[in-house]
Coordinates of C-alpha atoms and ligand atoms in Angstrom, one line a residue:
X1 CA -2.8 -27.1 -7.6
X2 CA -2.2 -27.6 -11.4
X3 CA -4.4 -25.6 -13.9
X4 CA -6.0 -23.4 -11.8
X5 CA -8.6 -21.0 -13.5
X6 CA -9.7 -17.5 -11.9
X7 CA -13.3 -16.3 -12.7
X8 CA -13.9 -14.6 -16.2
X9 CA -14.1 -11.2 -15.0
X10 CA -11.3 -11.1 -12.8
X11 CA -9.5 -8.0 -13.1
X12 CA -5.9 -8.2 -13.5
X13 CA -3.4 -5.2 -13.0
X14 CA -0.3 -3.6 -11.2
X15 CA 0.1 -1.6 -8.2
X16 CA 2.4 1.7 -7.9
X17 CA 2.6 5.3 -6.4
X18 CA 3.1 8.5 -7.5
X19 CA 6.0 9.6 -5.3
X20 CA 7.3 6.1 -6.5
X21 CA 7.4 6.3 -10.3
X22 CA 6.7 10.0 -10.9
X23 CA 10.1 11.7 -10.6
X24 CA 9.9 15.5 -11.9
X25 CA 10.0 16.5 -8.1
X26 CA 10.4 20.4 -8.8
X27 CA 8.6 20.2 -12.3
X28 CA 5.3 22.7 -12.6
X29 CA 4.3 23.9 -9.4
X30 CA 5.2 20.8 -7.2
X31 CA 5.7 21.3 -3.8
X32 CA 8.8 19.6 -1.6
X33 CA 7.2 16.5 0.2
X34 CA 9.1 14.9 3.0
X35 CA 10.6 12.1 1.1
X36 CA 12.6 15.3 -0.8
X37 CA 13.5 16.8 2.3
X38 CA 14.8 13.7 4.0
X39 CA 16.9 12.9 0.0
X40 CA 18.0 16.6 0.8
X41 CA 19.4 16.4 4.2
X42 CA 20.5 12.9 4.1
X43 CA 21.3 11.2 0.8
X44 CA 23.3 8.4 2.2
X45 CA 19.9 7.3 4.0
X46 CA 19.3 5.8 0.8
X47 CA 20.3 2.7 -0.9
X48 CA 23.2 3.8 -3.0
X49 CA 22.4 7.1 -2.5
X50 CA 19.3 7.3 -4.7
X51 CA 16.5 10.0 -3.4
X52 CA 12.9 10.4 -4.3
X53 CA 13.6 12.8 -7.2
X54 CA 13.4 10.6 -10.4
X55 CA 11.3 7.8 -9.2
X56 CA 11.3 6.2 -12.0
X57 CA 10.6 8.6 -14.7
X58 CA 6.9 7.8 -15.2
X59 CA 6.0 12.3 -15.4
X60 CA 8.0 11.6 -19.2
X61 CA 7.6 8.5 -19.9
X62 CA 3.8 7.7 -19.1
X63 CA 2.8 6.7 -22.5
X64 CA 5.2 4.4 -22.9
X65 CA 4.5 2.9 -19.4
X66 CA 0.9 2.5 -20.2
X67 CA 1.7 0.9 -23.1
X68 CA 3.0 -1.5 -21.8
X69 CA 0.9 -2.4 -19.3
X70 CA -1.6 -2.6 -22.0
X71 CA 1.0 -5.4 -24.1
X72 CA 1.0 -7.2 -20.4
X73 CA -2.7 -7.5 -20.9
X74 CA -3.6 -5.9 -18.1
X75 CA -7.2 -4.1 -17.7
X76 CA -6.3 -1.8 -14.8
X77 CA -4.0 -0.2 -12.8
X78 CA -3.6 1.8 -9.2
X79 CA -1.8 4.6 -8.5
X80 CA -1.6 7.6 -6.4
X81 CA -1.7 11.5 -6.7
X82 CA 0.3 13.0 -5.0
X83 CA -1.0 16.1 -2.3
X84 CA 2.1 17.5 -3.6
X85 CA 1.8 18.2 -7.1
X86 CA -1.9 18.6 -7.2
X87 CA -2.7 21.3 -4.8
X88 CA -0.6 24.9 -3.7
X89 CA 0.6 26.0 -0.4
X90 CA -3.1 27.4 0.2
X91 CA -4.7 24.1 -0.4
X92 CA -6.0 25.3 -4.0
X93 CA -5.5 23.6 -6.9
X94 CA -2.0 23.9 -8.9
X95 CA -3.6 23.9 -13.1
X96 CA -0.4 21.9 -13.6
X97 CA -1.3 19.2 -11.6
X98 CA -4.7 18.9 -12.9
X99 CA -3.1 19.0 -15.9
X100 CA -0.4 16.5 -15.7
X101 CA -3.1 13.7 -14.1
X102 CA -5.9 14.1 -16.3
X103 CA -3.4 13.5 -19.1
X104 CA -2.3 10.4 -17.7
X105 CA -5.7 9.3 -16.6
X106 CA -7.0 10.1 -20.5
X107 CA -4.3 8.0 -22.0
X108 CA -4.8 5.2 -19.6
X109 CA -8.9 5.5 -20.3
X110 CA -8.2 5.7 -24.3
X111 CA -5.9 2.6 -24.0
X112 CA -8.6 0.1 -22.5
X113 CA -7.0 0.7 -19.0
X114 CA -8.7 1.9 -15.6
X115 CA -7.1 4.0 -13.3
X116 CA -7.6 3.1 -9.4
X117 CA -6.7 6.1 -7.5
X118 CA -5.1 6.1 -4.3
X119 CA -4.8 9.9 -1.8
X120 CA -2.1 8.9 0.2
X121 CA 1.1 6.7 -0.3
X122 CA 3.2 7.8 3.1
X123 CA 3.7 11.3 1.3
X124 CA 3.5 14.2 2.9
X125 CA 3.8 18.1 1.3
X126 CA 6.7 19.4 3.4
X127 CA 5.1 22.5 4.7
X128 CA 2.0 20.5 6.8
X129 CA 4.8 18.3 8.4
X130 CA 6.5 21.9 9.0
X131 CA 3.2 22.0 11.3
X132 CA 3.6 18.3 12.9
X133 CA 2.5 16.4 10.2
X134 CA 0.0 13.4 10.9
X135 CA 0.8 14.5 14.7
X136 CA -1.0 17.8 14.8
X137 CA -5.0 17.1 14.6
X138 CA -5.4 20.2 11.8
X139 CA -4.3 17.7 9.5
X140 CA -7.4 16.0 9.5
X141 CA -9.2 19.2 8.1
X142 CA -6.5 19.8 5.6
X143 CA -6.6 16.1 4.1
X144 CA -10.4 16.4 4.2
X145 CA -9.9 19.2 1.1
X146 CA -7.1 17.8 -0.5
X147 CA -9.3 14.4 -0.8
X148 CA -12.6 16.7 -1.8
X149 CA -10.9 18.6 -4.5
X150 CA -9.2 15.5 -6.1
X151 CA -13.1 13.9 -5.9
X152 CA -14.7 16.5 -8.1
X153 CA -12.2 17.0 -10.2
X154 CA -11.3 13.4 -11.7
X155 CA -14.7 11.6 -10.0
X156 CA -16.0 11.6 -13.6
X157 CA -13.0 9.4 -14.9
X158 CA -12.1 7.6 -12.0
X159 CA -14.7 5.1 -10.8
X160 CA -12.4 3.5 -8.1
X161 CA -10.8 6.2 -5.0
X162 CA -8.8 4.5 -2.0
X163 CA -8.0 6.9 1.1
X164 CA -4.5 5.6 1.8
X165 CA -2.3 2.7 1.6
X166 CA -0.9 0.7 4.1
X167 CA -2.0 3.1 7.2
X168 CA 0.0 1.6 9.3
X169 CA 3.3 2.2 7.9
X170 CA 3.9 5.9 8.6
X171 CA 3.0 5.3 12.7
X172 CA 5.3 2.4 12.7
X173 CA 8.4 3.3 10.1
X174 CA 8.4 7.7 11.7
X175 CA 6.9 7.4 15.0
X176 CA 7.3 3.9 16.3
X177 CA 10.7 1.7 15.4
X178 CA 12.5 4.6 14.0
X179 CA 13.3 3.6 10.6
X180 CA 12.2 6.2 8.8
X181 CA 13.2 10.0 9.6
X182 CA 12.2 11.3 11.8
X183 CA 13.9 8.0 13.4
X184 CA 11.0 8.4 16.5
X185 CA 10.6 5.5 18.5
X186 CA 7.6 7.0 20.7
X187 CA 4.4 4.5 20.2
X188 CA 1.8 7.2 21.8
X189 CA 3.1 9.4 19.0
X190 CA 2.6 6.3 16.8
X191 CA -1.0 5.5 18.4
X192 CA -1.8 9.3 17.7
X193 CA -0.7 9.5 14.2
X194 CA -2.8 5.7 13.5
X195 CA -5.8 7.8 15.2
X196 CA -5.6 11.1 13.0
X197 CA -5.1 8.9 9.8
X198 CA -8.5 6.8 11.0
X199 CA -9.8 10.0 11.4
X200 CA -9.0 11.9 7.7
X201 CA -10.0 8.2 6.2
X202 CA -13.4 8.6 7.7
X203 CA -14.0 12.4 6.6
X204 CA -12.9 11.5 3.5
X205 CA -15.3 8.7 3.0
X206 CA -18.1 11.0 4.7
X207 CA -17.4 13.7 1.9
X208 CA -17.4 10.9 -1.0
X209 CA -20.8 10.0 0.1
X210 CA -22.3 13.4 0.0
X211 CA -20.6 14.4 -3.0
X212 CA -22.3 11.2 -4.4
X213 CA -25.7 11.7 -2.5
X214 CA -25.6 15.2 -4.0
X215 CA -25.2 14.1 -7.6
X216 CA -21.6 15.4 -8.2
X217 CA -19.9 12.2 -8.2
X218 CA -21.3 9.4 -10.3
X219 CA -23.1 6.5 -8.7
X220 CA -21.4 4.5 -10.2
X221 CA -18.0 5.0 -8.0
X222 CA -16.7 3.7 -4.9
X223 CA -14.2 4.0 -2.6
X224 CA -11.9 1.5 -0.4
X225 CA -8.9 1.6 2.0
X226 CA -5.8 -0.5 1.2
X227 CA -3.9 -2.1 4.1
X228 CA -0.7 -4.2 4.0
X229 CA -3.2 -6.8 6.2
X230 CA -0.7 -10.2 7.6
X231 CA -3.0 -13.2 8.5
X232 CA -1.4 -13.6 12.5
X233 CA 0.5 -16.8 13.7
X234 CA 1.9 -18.5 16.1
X235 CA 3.2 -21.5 17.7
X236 CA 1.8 -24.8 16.9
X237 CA 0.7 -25.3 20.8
X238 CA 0.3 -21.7 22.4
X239 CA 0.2 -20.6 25.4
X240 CA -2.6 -17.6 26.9
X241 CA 0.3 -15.4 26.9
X242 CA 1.3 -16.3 22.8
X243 CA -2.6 -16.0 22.2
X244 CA -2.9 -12.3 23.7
X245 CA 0.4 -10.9 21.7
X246 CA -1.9 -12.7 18.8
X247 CA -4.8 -10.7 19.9
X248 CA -2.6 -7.2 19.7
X249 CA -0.9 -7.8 16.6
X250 CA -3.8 -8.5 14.7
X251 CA -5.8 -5.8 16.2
X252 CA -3.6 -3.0 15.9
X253 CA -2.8 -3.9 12.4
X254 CA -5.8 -5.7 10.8
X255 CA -8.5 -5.7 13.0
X256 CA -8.1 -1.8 13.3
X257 CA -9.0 -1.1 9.8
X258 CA -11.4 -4.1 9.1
X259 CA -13.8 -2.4 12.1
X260 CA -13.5 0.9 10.5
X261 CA -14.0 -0.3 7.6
X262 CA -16.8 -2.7 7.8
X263 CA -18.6 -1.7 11.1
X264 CA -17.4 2.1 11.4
X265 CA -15.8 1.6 14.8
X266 CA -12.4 1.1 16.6
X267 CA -11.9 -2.4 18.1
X268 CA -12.8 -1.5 21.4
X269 CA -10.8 -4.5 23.1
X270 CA -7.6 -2.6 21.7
X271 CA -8.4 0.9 22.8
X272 CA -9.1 -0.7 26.5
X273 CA -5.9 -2.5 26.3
X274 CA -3.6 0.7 25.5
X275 CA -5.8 2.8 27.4
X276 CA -4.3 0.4 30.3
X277 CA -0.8 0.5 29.5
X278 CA -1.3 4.3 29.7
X279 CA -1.4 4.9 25.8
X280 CA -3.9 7.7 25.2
X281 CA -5.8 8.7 21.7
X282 CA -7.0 11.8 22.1
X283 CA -11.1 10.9 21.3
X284 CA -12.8 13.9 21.4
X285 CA -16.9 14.8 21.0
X286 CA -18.0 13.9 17.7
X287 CA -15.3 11.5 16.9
X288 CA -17.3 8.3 17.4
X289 CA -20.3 10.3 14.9
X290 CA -17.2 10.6 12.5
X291 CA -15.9 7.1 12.7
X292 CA -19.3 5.9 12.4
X293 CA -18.7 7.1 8.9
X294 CA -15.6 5.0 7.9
X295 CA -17.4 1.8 6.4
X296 CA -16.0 1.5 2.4
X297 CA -17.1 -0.4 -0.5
X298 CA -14.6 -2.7 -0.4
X299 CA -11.1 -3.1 0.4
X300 CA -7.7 -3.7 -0.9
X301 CA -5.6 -6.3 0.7
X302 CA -1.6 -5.8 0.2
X303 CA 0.2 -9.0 1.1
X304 CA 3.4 -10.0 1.3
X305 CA 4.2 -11.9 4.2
X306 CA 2.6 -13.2 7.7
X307 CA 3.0 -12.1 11.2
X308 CA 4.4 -14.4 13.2
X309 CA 4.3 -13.9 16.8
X310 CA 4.8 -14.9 20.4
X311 CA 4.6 -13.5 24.2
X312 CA 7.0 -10.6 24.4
X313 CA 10.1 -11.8 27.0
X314 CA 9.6 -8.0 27.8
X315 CA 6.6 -6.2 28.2
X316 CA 8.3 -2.9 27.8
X317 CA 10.9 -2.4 25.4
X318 CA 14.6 -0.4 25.5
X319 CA 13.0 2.7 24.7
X320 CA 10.4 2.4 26.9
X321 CA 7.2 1.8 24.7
X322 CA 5.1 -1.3 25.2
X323 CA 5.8 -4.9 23.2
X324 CA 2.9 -6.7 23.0
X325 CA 5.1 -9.7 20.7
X326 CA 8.0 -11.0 20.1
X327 CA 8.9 -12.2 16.5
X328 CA 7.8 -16.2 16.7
X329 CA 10.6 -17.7 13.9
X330 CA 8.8 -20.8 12.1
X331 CA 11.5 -23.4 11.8
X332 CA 10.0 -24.3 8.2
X333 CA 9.6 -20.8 7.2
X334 CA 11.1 -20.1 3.6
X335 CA 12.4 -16.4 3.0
X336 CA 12.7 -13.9 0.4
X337 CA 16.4 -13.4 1.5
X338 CA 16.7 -10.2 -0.2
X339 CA 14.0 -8.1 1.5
X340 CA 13.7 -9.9 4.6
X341 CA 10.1 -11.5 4.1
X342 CA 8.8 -14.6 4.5
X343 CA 7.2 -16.3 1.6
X344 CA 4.1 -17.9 2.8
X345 CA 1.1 -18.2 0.0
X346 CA -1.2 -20.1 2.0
X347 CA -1.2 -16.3 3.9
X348 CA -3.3 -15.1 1.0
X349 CA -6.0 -17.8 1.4
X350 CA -6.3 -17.3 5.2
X351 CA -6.6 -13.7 4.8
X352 CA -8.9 -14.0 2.3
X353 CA -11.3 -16.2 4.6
X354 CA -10.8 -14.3 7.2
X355 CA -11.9 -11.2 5.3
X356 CA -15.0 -13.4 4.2
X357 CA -16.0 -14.3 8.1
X358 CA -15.0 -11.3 9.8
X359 CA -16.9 -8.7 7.2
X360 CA -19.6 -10.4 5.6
X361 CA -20.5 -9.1 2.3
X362 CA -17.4 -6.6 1.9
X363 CA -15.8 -7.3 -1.3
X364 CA -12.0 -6.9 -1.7
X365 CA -9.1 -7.2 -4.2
X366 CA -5.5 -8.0 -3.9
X367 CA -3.9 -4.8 -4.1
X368 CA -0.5 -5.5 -3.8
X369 CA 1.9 -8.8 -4.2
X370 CA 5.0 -9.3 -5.5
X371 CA 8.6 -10.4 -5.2
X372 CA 11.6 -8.1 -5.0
X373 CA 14.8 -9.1 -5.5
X374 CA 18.4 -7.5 -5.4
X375 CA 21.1 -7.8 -8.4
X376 CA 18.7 -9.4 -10.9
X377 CA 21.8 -9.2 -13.3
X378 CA 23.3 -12.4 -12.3
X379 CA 20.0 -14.3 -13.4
X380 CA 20.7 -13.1 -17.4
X381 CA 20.5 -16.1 -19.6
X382 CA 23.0 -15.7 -22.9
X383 CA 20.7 -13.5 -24.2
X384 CA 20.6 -11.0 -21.6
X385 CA 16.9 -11.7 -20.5
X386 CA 16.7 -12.0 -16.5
X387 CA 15.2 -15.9 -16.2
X388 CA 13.3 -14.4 -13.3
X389 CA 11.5 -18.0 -12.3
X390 CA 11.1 -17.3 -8.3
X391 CA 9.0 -14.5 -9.6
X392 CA 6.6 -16.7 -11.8
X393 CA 6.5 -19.3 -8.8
X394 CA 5.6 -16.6 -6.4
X395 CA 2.5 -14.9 -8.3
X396 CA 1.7 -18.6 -9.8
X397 CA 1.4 -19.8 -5.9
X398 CA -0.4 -16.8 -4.6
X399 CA -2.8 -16.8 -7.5
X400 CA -3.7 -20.4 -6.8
X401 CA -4.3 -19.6 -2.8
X402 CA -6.6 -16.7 -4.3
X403 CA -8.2 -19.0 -6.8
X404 CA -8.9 -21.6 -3.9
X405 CA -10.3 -18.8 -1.6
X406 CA -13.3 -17.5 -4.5
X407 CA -13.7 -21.4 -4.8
X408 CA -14.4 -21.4 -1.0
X409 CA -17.0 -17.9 -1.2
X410 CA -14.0 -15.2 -0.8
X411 CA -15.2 -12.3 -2.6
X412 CA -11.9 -11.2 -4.3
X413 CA -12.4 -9.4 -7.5
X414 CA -8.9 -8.7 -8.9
X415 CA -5.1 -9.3 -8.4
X416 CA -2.6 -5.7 -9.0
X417 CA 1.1 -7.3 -8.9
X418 CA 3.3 -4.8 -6.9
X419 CA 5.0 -3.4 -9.2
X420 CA 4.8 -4.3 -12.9
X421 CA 7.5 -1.9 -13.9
X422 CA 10.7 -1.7 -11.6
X423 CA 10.4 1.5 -9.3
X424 CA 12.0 3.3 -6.2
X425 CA 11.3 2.0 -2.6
X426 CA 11.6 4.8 -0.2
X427 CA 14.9 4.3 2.1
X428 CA 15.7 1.0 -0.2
X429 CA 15.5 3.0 -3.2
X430 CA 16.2 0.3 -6.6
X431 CA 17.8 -2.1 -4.4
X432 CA 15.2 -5.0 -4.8
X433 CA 13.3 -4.8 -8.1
X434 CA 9.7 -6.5 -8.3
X435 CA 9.1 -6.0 -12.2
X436 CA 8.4 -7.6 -15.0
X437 CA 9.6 -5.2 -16.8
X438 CA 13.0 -3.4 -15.6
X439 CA 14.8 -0.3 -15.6
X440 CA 17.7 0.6 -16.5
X441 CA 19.1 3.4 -14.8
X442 CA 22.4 3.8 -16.0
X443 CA 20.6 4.1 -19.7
X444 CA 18.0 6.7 -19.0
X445 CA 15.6 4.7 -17.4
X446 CA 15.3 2.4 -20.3
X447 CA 12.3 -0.4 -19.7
X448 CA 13.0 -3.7 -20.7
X449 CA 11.2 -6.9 -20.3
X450 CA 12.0 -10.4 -17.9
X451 CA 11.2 -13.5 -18.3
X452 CA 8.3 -13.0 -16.4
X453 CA 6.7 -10.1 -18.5
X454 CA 5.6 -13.0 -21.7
X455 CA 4.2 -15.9 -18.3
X456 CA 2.1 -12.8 -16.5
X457 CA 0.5 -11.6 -19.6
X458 CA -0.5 -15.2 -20.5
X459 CA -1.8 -15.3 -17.7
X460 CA -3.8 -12.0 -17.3
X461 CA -5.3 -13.1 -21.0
X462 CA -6.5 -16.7 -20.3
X463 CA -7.0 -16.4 -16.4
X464 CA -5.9 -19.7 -16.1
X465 CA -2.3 -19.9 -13.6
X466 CA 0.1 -22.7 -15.1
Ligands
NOJ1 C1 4.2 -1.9 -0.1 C2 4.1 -0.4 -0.3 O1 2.8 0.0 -0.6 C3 5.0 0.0 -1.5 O2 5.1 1.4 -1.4 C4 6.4 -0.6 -1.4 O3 7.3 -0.2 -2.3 C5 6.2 -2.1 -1.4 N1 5.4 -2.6 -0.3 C6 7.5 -2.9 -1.5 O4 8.2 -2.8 -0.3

């Protein structure tokens, strides 16, 4: 696939966070959020002992960031507010906040660039998980003004809102294989956190639309959930057992969201089959009316790598929660030996179609893609550039499976690279940097550009991959 060109008005953009890049974690009015507490209590749970304090300094150095997103070429750009910094202990908002995002919102508007906003990147203000966080039901309520508040009070700049990114990860990463504090490895906890997230995306969508029917959000705005979706494989010649851990897999982490999100319901072939193995969501009167209300305007689709899967050898696991898979290793697979991940582009393509078949006339984007890679130093050419080519041949191969899919009807409008500008991970902190542009942390946090940076904005200019 040589020369591939992407439609004319393909947008072309990055991805990040606010607890991510912003830094400034006790800076005017900011609450604690759990990723501080966790820093706080257990440093060393972080790669080289790097916290969420400084993220990477975008609170100072915004401008400049924008900037250069702007020399990249790039039209847009997602990012998240964080519950944190824009509301107070009694859910009101903090007039620093306000402050702080419309300024960065204005600059990005002024500079030719739109602002995608996200509500939720897997941060929490300390105080609600104080009360149980995602596990206590109240939440719902609670993330159901945070949401309305952040609606009215940017809706006339931002024309894109997402409810959250990658719902799946906090169930899994706190409550399910205990990699994240609080280290729980209870899936009904899990199941009940996935359940109470479904639920504050659909009041949130519900309050979008009235705000909008009720003239106090532009018509012109929309709104969209962002899951880390992985097309679902396995072996070449499967057995019924290989095609039902298949079946789970994708339906507790795709098929979940693209029903709420296209039809406004739960997959109910899901629900019966934990309902069997004695895993209970709480559905109470009124939920179904609720979920009902969940169907977006499009989506965002974060991919990085595919699931590959095959029939658990045990059905229950050592802590006693279900398995419905085990990991099914491909013998050709080719990994991303840094963070773990296989690198599969064709994944993009069958995702793509399978977003096209399975919810007919719902639009979608990539939302986040990229490569991250540890101790980028040892790729510096004599000039002291990083000759960062496995990054150019993994956007250049996903861009051309994207390219293929709108040649075969997909409806994907844009591509956000994950992350333009280097920035902290969570537990992994700096360890694998995805930009094209790095940072420098033993220099203030000094940007600087790759190899990379001068082939993506090429690209992002001419919309032709080569
Ligand atoms: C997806 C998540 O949305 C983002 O927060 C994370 O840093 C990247 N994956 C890389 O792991």
């Amino acid at each position: 696939m040589n020369n591939c060109k992407l439609p004319k008005d393909f947008f072309f953009g990055t991805a990040m966070s606010g607890p991510q890049t912003e830094g400034a974690y006790n800076k005017d009015g900011r609450l604690p959020s759990i990723w501080d507490t966790w820093s706080d209590r257990e440093i060393n749970a972080f790669h080289n002992n790097v916290g969420s304090y400084v993220g990477n300094d975008f609170y100072n150095k915004y401008e400049e960031d924008i900037k250069i997103l702007k020399g990249l070429n790039f039209d847009s750009y997602r990012t998240s507010i964080q519950w944190t910094r824009l509301l107070d202990k009694n859910g009101k908002l903090n007039p620093k906040g306000v402050e702080y995002y419309h300024k960065v919102i204005d600059f990005s508007l002024d500079n030719g660039i739109d602002v995608f906003i996200n509500l939720h990147h897997f941060d929490l203000p300390q105080y609600l998980e104080d009360r149980g966080g995602w596990t206590n039901r109240e939440i719902i309520e609670a993330y159901g003004n945070y949401a309305r508040l952040a609606f009215k009070e940017f809706g006339a700049k931002v024309k894109h809102w997402f409810t959250f990114n990658e719902p799946i990860v906090v169930p899994m990463q706190m409550y399910s294989n205990g990699a994240w504090y609080p280290y729980e490895r209870d899936y009904n906890k899990a199941m009940t956190v996935q359940y109470h997230i479904t639920l504050a995306h659909c009041l949130a969508v519900r309050e979008f639309n009235k705000l909008k029917k009720e003239g106090e959000l532009p018509e012109v705005c929309d709104i969209g959930l962002i899951n880390n979706f992985a097309p679902p494989y396995t072996k070449e010649n499967p057995s019924k057992e290989d095609l039902e851990a298949v079946r789970m897999t994708d339906g507790v982490h795709n098929r979940w969201w693209l029903d709420v999100c296209s039809k406004g319901k739960l997959p109910f072939d899901v629900i019966d089959t934990l309902k069997e193995l004695g895993i209970s969501i709480d559905m109470r009167e009124g939920d179904e009316a609720l979920i009902a209300c969940g169907k977006v305007d499009w989506l965002g689709f974060n991919y990085y790598q595919p699931a590959r899967v095959q029939a658990p050898k045990e059905k229950i696991d050592e802590h006693g929660n279900p398995k419905f898979a085990d990991e099914y290793v491909w013998q050709e697979r080719k990994m991303n030996i840094y963070r773990g991940w296989e690198i599969y582009p064709r994944g993009i393509y069958d995702f793509a179609m399978k977003i096209t078949k399975e919810c007919p006339n719902l639009p979608f984007f990539i939302s986040e893609n990229g490569m991250g890679v540890e101790g980028e130093d040892k790729f510096k050419n004599s000039d002291g550039i990083i000759e960062d080519d496995y990054r150019i041949e993994f956007v250049k191969e996903h861009l051309e499976w994207v390219a293929k899919a709108i040649e075969d009807g997909a409806d994907c409008r844009g591509y956000h690279y994950w992350a333009a500008i280097d920035n902290w991970s969570w537990a992994n902190a700096f360890k694998n940097r995805y930009g094209f542009i790095g940072v420098d942390l033993a220099n203030k946090y000094t940007r600087f550009s790759k190899k990379s940076a001068t082939w993506i904005a090429e690209v992002s200019k001419t919309k032709v991959i080569k």
